[in-house]
Coordinates of C-alpha atoms in Angstrom, one line a residue:
X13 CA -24.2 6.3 11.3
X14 CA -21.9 7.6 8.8
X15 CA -22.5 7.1 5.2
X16 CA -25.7 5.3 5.3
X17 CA -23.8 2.2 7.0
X18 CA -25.3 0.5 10.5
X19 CA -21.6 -0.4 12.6
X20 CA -23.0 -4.0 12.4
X21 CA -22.5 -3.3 8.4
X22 CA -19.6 -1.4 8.9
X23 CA -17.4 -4.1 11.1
X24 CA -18.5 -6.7 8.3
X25 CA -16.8 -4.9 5.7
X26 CA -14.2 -4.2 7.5
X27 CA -13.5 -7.6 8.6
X28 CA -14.4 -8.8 4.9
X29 CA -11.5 -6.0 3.8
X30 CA -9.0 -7.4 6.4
X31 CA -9.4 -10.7 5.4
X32 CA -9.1 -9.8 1.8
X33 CA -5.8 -8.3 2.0
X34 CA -4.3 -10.7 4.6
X35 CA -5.6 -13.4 1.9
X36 CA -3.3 -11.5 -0.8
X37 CA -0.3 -10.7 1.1
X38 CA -0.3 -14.6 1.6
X39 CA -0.3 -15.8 -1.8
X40 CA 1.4 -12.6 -3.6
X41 CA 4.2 -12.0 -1.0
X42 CA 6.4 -13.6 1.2
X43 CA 7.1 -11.3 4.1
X44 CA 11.1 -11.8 3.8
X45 CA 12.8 -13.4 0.9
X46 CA 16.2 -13.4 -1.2
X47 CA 15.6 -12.2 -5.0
X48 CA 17.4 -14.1 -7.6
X49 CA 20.4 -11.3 -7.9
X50 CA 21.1 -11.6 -4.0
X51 CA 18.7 -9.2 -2.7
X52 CA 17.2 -9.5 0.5
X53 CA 13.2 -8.1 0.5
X54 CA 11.1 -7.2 3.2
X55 CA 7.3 -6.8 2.4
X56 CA 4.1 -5.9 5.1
X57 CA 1.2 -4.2 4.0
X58 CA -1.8 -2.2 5.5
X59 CA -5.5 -2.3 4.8
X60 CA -8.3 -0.2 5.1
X61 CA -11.5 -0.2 4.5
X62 CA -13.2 3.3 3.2
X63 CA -16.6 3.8 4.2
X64 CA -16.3 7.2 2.6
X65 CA -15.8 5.6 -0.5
X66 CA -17.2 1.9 0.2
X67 CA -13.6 0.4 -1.1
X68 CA -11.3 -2.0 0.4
X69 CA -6.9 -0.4 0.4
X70 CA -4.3 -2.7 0.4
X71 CA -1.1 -0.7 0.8
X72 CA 2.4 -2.8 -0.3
X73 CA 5.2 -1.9 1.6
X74 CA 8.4 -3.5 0.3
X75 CA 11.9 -2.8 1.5
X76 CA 14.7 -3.9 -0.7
X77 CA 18.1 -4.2 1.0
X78 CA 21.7 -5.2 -1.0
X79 CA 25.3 -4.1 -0.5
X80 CA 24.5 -1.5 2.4
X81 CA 21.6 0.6 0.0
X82 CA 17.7 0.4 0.9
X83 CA 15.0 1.0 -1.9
X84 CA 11.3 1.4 -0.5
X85 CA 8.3 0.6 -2.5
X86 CA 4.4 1.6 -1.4
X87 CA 1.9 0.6 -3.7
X88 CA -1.7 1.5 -3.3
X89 CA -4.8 -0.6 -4.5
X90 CA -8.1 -0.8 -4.7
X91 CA -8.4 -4.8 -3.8
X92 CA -12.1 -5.3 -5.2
X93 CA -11.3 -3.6 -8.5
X94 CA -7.8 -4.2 -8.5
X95 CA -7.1 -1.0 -9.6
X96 CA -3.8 0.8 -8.8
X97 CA -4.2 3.8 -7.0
X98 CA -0.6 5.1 -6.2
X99 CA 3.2 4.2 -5.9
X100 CA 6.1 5.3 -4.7
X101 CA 9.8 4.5 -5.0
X102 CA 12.7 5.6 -3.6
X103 CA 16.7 4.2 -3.4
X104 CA 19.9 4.7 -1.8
X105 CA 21.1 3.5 -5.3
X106 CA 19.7 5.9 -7.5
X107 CA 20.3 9.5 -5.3
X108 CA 17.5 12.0 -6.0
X109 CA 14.8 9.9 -8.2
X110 CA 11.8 9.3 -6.9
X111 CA 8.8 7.8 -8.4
X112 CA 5.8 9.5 -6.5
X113 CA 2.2 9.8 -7.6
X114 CA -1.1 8.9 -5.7
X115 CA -4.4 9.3 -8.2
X116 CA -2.7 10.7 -11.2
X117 CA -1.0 13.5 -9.1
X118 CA 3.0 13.5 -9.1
X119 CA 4.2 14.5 -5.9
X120 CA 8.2 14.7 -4.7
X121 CA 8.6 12.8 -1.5
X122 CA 7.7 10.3 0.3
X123 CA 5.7 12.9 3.1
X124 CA 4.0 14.4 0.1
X125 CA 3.0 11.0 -0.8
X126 CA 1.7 9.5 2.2
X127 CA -0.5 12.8 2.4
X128 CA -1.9 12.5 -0.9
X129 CA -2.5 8.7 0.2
X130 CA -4.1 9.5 3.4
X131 CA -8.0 10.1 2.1
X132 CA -7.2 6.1 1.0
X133 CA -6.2 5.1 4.1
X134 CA -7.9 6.9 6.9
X135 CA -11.6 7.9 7.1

């Protein structure tokens, strides 16, 4: 039993996690959609329940497409205290900027980010 948790308490909160986020993708997001300038927007997400750190992940993925460029957006939360953990953004439109940083620490690209992420997301 890892971390003190029995795997009947365990599947619980990971079921209770899953059902969290799929309960917020619903009402936040709409898994494809135009934006008001013409933009079409793709959004999934992930969830994961820590046991390490007895918190429920929700990880937005949104792909923005318009004119033949792509921007990709990952934001990481903490669903329970609704607490941002990470983001990332990258576009086609905007050559060489990323915005990249998981726990206060800037990273570069979007490998270094899904590292840094990976502690929130795997156990």
């Amino acid at each position: 039993m890892a971390y003190g948790q029995s795997n009947a308490e365990r599947y619980m909160l990971q079921e209770r996690c899953g059902k969290q986020a799929a309960a917020v993708f619903a009402k936040e997001y709409s898994p494809s959609s135009q934006t008001k300038d013409g933009k079409h927007q793709r959004s999934n997400y992930q969830n994961h329940y820590s046991e390490k750190l007895n918190k429920c992940f929700f990880l937005e993925i949104t792909t923005i497409f318009e004119k033949g460029k792509v921007s990709k957006l990952f934001r990481l939360f903490d669903l329970n205290e609704n607490k941002e953990y990470g983001s990332y953004w990258e576009s086609d439109e905007t050559p060489g900027f990323k915005d990249c940083v998981v726990a206060d620490i800037r990273c570069s690209s979007e490998t270094e980010w899904r590292q840094l992420a990976k502690p929130y997301l795997e156990d």
